[in-house]
Short mmCIF file of C-alpha atoms and ligand atoms in Angstrom, two decimals:
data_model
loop_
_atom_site.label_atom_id
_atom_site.label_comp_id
_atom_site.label_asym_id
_atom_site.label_seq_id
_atom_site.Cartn_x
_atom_site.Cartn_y
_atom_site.Cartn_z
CA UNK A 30 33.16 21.35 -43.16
CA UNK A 31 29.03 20.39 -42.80
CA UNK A 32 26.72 22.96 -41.97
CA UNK A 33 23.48 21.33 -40.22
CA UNK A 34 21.58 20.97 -43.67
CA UNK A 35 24.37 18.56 -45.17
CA UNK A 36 24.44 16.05 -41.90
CA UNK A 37 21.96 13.56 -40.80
CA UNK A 38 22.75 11.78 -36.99
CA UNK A 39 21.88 8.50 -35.97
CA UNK A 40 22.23 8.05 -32.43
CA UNK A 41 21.78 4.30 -31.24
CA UNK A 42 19.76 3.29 -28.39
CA UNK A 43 18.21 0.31 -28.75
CA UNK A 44 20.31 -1.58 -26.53
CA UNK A 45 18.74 -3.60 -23.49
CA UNK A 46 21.93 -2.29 -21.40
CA UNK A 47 22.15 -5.49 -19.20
CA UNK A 48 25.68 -4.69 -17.68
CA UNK A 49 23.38 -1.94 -15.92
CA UNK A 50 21.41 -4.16 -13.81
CA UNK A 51 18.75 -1.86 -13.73
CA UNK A 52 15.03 -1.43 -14.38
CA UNK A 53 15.71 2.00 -15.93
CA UNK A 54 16.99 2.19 -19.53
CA UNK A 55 20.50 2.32 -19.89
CA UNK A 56 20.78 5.57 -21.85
CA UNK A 57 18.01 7.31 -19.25
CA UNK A 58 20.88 7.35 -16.17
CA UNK A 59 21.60 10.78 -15.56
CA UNK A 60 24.32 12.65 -15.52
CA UNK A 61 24.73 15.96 -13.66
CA UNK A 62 21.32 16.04 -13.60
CA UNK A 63 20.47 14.98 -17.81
CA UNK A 64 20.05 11.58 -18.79
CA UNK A 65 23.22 10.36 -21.27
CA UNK A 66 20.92 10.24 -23.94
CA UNK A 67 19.87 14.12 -23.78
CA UNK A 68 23.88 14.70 -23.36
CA UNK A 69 24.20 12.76 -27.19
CA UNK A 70 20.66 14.39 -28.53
CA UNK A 71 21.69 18.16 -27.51
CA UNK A 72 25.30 17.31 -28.95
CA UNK A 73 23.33 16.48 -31.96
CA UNK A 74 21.26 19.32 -32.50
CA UNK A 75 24.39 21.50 -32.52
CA UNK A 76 25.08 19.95 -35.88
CA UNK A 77 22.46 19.02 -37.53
CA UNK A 78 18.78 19.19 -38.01
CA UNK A 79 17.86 15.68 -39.21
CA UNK A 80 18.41 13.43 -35.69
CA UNK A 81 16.80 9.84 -35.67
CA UNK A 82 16.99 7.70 -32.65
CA UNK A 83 16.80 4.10 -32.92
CA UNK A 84 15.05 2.20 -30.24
CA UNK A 85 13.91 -1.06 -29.40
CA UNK A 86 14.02 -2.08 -25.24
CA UNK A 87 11.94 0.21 -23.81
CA UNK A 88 11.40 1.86 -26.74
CA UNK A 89 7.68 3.79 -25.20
CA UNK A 90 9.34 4.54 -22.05
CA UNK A 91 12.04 6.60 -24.34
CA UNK A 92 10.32 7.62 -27.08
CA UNK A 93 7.56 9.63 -24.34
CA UNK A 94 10.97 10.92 -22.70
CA UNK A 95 12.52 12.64 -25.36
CA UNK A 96 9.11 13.97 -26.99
CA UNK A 97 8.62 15.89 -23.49
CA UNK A 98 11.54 17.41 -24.26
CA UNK A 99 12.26 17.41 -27.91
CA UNK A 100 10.46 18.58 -30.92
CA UNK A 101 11.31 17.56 -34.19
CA UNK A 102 13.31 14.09 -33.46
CA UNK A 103 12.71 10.91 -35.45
CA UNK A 104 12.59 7.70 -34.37
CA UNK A 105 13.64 4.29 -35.75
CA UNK A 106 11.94 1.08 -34.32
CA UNK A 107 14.84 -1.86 -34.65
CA UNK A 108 13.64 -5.04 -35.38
CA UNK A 109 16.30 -6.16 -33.06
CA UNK A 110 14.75 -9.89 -32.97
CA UNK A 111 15.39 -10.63 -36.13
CA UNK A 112 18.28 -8.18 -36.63
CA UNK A 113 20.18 -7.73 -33.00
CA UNK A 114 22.92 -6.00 -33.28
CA UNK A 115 24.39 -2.35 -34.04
CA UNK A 116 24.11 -3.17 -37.95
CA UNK A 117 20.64 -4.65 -37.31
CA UNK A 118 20.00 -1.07 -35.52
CA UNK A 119 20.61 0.79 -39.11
CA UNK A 120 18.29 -1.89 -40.92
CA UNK A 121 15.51 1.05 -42.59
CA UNK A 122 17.04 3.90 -40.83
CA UNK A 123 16.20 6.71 -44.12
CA UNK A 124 18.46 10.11 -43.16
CA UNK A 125 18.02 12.93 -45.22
CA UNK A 126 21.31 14.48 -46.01
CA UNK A 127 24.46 13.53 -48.10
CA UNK A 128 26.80 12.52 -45.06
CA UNK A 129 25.21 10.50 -41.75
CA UNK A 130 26.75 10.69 -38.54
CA UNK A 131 26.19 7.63 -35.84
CA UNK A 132 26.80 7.43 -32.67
CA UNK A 133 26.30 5.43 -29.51
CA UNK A 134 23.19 7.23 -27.37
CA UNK A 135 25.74 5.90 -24.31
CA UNK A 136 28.00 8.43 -24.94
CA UNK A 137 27.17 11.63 -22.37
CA UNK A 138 30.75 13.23 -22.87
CA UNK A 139 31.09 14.04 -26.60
CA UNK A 140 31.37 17.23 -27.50
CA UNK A 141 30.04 18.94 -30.74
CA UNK A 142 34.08 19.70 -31.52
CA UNK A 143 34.52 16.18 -32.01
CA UNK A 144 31.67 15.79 -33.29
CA UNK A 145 32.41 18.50 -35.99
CA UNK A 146 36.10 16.55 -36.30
CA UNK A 147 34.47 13.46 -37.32
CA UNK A 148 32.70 15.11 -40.24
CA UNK A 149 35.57 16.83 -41.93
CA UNK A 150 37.42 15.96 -44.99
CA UNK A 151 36.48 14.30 -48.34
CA UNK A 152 37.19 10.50 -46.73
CA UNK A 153 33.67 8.14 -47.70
CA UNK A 154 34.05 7.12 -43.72
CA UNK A 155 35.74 8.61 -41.15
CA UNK A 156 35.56 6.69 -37.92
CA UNK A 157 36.63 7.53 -34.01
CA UNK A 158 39.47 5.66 -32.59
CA UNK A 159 41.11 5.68 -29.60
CA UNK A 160 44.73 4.29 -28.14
CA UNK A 161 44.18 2.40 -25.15
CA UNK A 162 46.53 1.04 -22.66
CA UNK A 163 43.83 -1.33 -21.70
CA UNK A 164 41.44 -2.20 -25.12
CA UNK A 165 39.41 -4.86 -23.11
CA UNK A 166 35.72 -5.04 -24.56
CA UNK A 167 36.05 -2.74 -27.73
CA UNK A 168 36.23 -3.51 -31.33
CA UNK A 169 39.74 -3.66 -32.59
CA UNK A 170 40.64 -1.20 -35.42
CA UNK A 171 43.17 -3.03 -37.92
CA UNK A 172 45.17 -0.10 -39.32
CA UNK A 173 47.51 -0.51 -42.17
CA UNK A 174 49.51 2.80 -43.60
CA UNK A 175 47.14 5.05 -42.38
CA UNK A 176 44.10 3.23 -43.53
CA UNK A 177 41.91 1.75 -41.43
CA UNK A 178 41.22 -1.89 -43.07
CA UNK A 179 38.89 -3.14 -40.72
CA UNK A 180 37.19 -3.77 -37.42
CA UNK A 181 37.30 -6.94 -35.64
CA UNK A 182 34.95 -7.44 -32.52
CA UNK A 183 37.15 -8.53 -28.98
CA UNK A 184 35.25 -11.89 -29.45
CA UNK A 185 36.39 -12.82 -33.19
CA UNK A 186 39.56 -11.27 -32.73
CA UNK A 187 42.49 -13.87 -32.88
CA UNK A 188 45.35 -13.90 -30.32
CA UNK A 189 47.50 -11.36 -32.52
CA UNK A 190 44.27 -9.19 -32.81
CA UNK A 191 43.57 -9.04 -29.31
CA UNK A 192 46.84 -7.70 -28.73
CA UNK A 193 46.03 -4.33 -30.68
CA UNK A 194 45.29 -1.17 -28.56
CA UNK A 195 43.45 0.95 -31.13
CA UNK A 196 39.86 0.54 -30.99
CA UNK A 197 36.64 1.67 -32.40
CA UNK A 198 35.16 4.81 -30.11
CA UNK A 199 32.05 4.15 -31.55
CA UNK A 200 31.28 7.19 -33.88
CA UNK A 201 31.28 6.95 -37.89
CA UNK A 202 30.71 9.77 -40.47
CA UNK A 203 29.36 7.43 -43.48
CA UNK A 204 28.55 8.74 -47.18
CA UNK A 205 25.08 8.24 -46.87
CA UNK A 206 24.37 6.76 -50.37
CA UNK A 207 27.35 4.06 -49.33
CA UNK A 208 25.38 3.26 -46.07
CA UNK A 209 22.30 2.51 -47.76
CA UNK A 210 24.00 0.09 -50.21
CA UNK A 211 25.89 -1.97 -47.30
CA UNK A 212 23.36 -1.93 -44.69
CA UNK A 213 21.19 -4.72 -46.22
CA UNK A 214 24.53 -6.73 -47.03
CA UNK A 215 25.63 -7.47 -43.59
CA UNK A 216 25.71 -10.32 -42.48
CA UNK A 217 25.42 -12.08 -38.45
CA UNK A 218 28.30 -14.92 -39.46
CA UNK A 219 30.05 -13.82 -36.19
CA UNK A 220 30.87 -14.93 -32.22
CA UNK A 221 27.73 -13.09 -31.28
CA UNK A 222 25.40 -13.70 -33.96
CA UNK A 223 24.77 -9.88 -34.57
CA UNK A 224 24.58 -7.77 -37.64
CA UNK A 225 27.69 -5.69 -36.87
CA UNK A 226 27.61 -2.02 -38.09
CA UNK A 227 30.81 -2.38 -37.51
CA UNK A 228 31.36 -4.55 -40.79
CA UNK A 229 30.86 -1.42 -43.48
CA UNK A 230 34.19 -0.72 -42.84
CA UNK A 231 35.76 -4.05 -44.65
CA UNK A 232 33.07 -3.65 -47.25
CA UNK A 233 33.79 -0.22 -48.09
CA UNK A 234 37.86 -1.09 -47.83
CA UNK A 235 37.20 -3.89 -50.60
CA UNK A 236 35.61 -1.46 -52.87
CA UNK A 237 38.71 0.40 -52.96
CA UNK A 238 36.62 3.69 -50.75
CA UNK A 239 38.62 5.95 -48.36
CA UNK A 240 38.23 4.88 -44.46
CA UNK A 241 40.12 7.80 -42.70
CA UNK A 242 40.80 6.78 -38.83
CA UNK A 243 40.04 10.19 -36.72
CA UNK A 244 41.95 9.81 -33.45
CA UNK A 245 40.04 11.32 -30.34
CA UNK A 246 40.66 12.02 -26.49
CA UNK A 247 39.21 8.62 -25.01
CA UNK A 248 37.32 11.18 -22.41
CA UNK A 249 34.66 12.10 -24.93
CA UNK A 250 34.52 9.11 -26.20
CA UNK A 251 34.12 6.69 -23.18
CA UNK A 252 31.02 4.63 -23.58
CA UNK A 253 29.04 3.86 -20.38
CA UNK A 254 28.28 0.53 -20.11
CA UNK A 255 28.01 -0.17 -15.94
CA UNK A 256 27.43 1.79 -12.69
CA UNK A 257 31.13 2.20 -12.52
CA UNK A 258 31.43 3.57 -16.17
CA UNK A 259 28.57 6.11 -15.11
CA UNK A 260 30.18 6.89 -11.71
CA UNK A 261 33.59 7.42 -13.92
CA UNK A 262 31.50 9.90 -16.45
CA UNK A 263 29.66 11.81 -13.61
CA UNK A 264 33.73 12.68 -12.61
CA UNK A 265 34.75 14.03 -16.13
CA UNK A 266 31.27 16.09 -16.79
CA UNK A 267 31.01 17.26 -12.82
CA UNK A 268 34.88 18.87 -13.51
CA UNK A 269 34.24 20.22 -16.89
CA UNK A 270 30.96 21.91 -15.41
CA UNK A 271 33.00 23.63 -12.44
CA UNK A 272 35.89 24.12 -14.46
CA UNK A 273 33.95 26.07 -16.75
CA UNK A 274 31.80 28.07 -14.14
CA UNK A 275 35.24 28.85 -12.34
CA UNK A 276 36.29 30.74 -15.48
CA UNK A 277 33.19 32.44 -15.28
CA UNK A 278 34.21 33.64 -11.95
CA UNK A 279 31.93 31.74 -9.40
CA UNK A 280 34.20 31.40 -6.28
CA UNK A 281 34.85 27.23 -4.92
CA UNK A 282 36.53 26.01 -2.08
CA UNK A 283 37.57 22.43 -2.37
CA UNK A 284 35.81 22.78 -6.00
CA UNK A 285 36.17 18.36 -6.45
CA UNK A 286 33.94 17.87 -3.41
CA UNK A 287 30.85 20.55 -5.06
CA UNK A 288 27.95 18.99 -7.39
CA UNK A 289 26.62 21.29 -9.95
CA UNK A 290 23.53 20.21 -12.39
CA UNK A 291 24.65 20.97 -15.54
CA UNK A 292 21.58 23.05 -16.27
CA UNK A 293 21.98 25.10 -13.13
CA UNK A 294 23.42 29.11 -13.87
CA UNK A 295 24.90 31.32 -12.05
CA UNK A 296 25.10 35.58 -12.31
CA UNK A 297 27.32 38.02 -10.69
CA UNK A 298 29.80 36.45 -7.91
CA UNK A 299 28.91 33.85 -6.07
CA UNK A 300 30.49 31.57 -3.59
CA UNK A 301 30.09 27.64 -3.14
CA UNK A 302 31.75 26.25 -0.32
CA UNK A 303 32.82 22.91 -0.17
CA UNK A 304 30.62 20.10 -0.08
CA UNK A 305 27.61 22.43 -1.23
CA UNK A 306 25.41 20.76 -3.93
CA UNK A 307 23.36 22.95 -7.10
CA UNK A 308 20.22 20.74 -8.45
CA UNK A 309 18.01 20.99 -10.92
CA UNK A 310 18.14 24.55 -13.36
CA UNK A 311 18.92 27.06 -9.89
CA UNK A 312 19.28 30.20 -10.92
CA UNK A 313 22.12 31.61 -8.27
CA UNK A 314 23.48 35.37 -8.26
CA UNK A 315 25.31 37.20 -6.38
CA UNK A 316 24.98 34.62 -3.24
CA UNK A 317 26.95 32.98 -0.81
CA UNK A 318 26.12 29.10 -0.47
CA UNK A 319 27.97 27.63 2.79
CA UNK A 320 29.65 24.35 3.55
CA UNK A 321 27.24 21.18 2.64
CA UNK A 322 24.22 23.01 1.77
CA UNK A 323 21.59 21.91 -1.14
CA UNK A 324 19.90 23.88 -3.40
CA UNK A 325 17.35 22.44 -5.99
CA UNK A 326 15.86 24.01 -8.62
CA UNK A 327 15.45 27.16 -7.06
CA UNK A 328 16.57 30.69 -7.37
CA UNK A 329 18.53 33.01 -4.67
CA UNK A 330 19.82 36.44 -5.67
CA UNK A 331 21.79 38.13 -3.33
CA UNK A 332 21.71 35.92 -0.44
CA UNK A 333 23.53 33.76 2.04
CA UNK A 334 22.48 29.91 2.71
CA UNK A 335 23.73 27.38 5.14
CA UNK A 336 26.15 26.14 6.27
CA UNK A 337 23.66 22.91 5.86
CA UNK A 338 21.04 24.66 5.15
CA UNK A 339 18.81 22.78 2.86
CA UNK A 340 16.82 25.04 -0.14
CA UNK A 341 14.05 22.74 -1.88
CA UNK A 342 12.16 23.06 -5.24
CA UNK A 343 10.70 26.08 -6.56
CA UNK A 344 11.80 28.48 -3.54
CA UNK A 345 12.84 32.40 -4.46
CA UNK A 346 14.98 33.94 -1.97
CA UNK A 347 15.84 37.42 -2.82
CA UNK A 348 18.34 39.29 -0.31
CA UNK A 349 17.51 36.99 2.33
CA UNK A 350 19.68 34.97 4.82
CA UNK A 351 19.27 30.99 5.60
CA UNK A 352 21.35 29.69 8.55
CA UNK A 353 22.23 26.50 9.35
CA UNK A 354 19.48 23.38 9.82
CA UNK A 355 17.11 25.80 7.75
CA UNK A 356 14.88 23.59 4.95
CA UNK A 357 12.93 26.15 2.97
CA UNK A 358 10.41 24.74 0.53
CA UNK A 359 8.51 26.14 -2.31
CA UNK A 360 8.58 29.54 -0.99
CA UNK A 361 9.46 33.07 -1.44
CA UNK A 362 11.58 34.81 0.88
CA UNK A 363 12.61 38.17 0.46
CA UNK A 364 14.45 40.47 2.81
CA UNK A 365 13.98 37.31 5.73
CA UNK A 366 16.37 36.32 8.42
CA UNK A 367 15.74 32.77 9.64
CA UNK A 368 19.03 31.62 11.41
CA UNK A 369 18.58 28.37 12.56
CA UNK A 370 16.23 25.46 12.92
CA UNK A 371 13.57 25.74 10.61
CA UNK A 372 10.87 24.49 8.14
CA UNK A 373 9.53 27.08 5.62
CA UNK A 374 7.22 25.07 3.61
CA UNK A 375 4.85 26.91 1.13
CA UNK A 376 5.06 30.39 2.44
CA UNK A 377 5.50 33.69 1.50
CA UNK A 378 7.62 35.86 3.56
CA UNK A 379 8.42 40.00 3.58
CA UNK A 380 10.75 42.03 3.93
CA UNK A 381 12.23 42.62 7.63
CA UNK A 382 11.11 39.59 8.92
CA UNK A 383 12.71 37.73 11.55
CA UNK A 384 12.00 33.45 12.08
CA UNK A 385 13.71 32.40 15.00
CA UNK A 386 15.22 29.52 16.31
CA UNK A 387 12.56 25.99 15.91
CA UNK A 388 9.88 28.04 13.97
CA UNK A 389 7.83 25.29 12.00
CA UNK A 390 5.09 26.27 8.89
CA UNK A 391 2.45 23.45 9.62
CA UNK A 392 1.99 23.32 5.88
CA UNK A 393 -0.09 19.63 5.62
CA UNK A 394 -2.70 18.32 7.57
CA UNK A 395 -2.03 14.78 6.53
CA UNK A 396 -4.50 15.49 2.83
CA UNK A 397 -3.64 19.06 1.24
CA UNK A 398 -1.15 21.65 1.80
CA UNK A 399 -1.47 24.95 2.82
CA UNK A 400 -0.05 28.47 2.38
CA UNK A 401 1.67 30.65 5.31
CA UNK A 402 1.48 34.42 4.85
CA UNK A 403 4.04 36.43 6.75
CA UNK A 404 4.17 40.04 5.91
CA UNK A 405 6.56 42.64 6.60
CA UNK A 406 8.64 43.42 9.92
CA UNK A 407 7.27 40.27 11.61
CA UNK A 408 9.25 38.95 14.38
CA UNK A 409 8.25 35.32 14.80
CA UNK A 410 9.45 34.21 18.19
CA UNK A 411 11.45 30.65 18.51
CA UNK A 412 9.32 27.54 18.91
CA UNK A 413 6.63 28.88 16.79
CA UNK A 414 4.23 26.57 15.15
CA UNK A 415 2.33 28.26 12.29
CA UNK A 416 -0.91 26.24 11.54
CA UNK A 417 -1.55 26.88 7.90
CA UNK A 418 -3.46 27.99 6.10
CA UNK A 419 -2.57 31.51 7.89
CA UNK A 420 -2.10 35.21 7.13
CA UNK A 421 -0.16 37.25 9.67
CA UNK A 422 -0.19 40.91 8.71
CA UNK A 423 2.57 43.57 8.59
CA UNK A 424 4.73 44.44 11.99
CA UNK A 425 3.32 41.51 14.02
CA UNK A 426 5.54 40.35 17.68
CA UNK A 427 4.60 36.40 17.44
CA UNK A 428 5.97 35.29 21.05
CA UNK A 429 7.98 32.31 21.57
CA UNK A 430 6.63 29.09 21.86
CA UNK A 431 3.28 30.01 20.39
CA UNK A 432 1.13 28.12 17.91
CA UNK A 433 -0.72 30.27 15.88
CA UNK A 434 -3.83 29.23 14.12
CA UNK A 435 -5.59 32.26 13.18
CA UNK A 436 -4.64 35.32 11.48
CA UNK A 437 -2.82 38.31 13.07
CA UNK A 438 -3.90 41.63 12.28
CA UNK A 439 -1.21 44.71 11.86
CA UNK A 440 0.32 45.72 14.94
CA UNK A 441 -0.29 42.78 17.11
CA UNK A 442 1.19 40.66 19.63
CA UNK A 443 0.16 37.08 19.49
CA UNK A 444 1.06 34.74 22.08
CA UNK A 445 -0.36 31.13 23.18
CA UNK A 446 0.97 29.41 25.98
CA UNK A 447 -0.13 27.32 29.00
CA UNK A 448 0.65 29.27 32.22
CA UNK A 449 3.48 28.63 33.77
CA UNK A 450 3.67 28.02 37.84
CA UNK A 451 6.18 27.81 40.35
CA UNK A 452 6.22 25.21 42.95
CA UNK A 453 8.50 26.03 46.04
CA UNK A 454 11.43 23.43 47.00
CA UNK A 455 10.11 20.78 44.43
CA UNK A 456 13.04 19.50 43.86
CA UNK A 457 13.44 18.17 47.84
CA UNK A 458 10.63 16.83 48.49
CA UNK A 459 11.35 14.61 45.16
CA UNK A 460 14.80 13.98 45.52
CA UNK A 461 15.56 14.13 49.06
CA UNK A 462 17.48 16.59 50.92
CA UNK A 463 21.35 16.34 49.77
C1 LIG B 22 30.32 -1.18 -30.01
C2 LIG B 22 31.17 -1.55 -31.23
C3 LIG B 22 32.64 -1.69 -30.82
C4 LIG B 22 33.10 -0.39 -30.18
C5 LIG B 22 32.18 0.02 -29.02
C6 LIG B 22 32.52 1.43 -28.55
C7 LIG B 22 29.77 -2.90 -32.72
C8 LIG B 22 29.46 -4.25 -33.25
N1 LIG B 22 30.72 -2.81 -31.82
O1 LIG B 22 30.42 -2.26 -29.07
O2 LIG B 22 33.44 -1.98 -31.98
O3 LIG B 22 34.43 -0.55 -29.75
O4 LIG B 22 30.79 0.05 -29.43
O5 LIG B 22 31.77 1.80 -27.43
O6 LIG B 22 29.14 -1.95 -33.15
N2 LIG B 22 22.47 -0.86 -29.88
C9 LIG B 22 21.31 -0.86 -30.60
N3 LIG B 22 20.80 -2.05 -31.02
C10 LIG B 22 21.41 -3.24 -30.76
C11 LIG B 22 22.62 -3.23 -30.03
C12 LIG B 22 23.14 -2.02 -29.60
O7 LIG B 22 20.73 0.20 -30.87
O8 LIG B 22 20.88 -4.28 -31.17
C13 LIG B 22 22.99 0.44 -29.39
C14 LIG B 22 23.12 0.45 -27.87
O9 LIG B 22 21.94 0.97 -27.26
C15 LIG B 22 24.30 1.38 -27.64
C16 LIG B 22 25.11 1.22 -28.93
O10 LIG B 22 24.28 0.62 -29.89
O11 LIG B 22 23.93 2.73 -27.50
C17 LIG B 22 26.35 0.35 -28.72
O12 LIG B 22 25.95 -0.91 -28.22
P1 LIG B 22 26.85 -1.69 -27.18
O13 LIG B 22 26.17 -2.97 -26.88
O14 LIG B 22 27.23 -0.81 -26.07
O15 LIG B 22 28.11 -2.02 -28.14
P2 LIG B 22 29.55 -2.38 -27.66
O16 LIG B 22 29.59 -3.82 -27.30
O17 LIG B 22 29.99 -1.38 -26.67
MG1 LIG B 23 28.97 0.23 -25.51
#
């Protein structure tokens, strides 16, 4: 079995991704929340510490991705005019250990199991295959007693060769000495006109070395190639991530129609009802999160949201309660009671405090945005426009309807309002008597 100092990875990326039909780089799509990429480079980093990623489309857009997330990751410029092609990807690729590992960076569901699987034994290449009822637009793997004799690409596969259903998954454990020695032999005499990587395999067969077929769950190892593939990879990740925070005993009613970001945590028991989405790394405890609510990148600890209540970025609510139609942004709530119909936008709110019914922070005046101060025990009457910036003090009776654009001192009432009149039998002289 490797330990990380005797395994190098390779993870391909240099791929335009055209089946995509999309601006963004294939391997940036995200899913749960990480692009597929990340999925491959943190599977990566599990087992070893010598990761190289080759690019080529895009390859600045990437490259600046990764390094704001990544230390210590190499990358490989492909010279993918001259040399297209998942061979041509390997051309000058130097790894540093005995054994290298590549993979497809369009491959968000692998697991560092399989991973580890791939990289067992004393076999010069173990590669990933799968058994496929449908084998439609993967290489096919030519097995023969046990040994895998070669790989043959759907488009130079003859009729009998089309016909097989084991295919190439995409992942090889190659001796890293052999790799270096084949690399520059391959050749682009195929359909496609690519260096294949694909072709080591017969080279290393004719040499008499060991090609040992690993077979693997085709969930890990589904590549994603169109919105469809991605859509059907979201599926598998979104259940493992529920499945897995289920066991850890969060609480989910109608668990397949709940989003979670796979960097989102939760503490203590907590309860997602259905339709409720987790973005971004949330930090949830102990809470309550009603029917079709959203939560991104925030953190609630014992607390109650929706249902539909809305929680945007960077927002702290500690034992407070959100009702329904209730968008809180980038603010901290704790000990607050806002039940309905409400925008909390860059505020900070105390303990005791009461929003009612249609209360709006006036956080932007069309340039900048501005801070709303509630301290404790305020009761902030419905209909309540708060003109920020503003500080209203401790035990302060805001009455409905008011729009408050200047401080409140402790102990206050504030109230704004037009008078209201009366005018007697009104409604005759306008409509007529009945
Ligand atoms: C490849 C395999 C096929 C296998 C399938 C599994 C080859 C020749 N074929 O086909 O046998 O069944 O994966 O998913 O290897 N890439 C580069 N540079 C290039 C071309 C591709 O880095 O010039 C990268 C892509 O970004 C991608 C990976 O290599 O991450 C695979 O490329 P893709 O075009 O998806 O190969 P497949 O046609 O799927
Ligand atoms: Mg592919």
């Amino acid at each position: 079995m490797s330990n990380t100092n005797s395994l190098s990875v390779v993870i391909l990326a240099a791929g335009q991704g055209t089946r995509m039909k999309s601006t963004t780089p294939k391997v940036l799509h995200k899913i749960s929340g990480k692009s597929m990429l990340f999925h491959a480079i943190d599977a990566a980093q599990e087992i070893s510490n010598d990761i190289t990623v080759v690019l080529y489309h895009q390859a600045e857009r990437i490259q600046k991705e990764i390094e704001s997330h990544y230390e210590n990751i190499h990358f490989h410029m492909q010279d993918a005019t001259q040399f297209p092609g998942t061979g041509g990807a390997m051309k000058g690729v130097k790894t540093q250990n005995e054994q290298t590992l590549i993979l497809n960076g369009d491959m968000p569901l692998i697991t560092k199991d399989s991973l580890l699987a791939l990289t067992s034994g004393n076999a010069d290449i173990n590669m990933s295959v799968i058994q496929l009822d449908d084998p439609s637009g993967y290489g096919r793997v030519i097995i023969d007693e046990a040994q895998v004799k070669e790989i043959v690409e759907q488009k130079d596969c003859n009729e009998a060769q089309l016909l097989t259903k084991t295919v190439n998954a995409g992942i090889y454990s190659v001796n890293t000495a052999l790799l270096e020695r084949y690399i520059p032999q391959l050749s682009n005499d195929n359909a496609q006109a690519e260096y294949y990587l694909t072709d080591i395999i017969k080279m290393a067969v004719d040499e008499g070395k060991v090609v040992n077929p690993i077979y693997v769950q085709e969930e890990e190892f589904k590549g994603v190639n169109s919105k469809l593939d991605l859509a059907a990879a979201e599926e598998i990740m979104q259940k493992r991530i529920r499945t897995e925070w289920m066991k850890n005993g969060v609480t989910m009613r109608l668990p397949e129609t709940i989003y979670i970001d796979c960097r989102a945590r939760f503490e203590g028991e907590c309860i997602l009802e259905n339709g409720v989405s987790i973005q971004g790394a949330s930090v949830i405890k102990d809470s309550h999160i009603k029917a079709n609510s959203v939560v991104e990148e925030s953190r609630l600890e014992n607390s109650d949201v929706g249902p539909m209540g809305r929680v945007r970025p960077n927002s702290v609510l500690v034992d407070t309660h959100i009702g329904n139609f209730v968008e809180v942004k980038k603010s901290t709530l704790s000990g607050v009671k806002a039940g309905h119909l409400a925008y909390i936008g860059d505020a900070s709110i105390d303990e005791g405090s009461n929003i009612g019914a249609g209360v709006i922070t006036c956080n932007y005046d069309g340039k900048n945005k501005y801070k709303t101060v509630i301290g404790k025990n305020v009761f902030v009457g419905s209909d309540t426009q708060l003109v920020a910036p503003v500080t209203i003090a401790d035990d302060v009776l805001i009455a409905a309807g008011s729009t408050i654009n200047k401080d409140v001192a402790q102990g206050e009432l504030a109230i704004s309002r037009a008078p209201m009149k009366t005018i007697k039998n009104f409604f005759y002289k306008f409509f007529g008597d009945k």
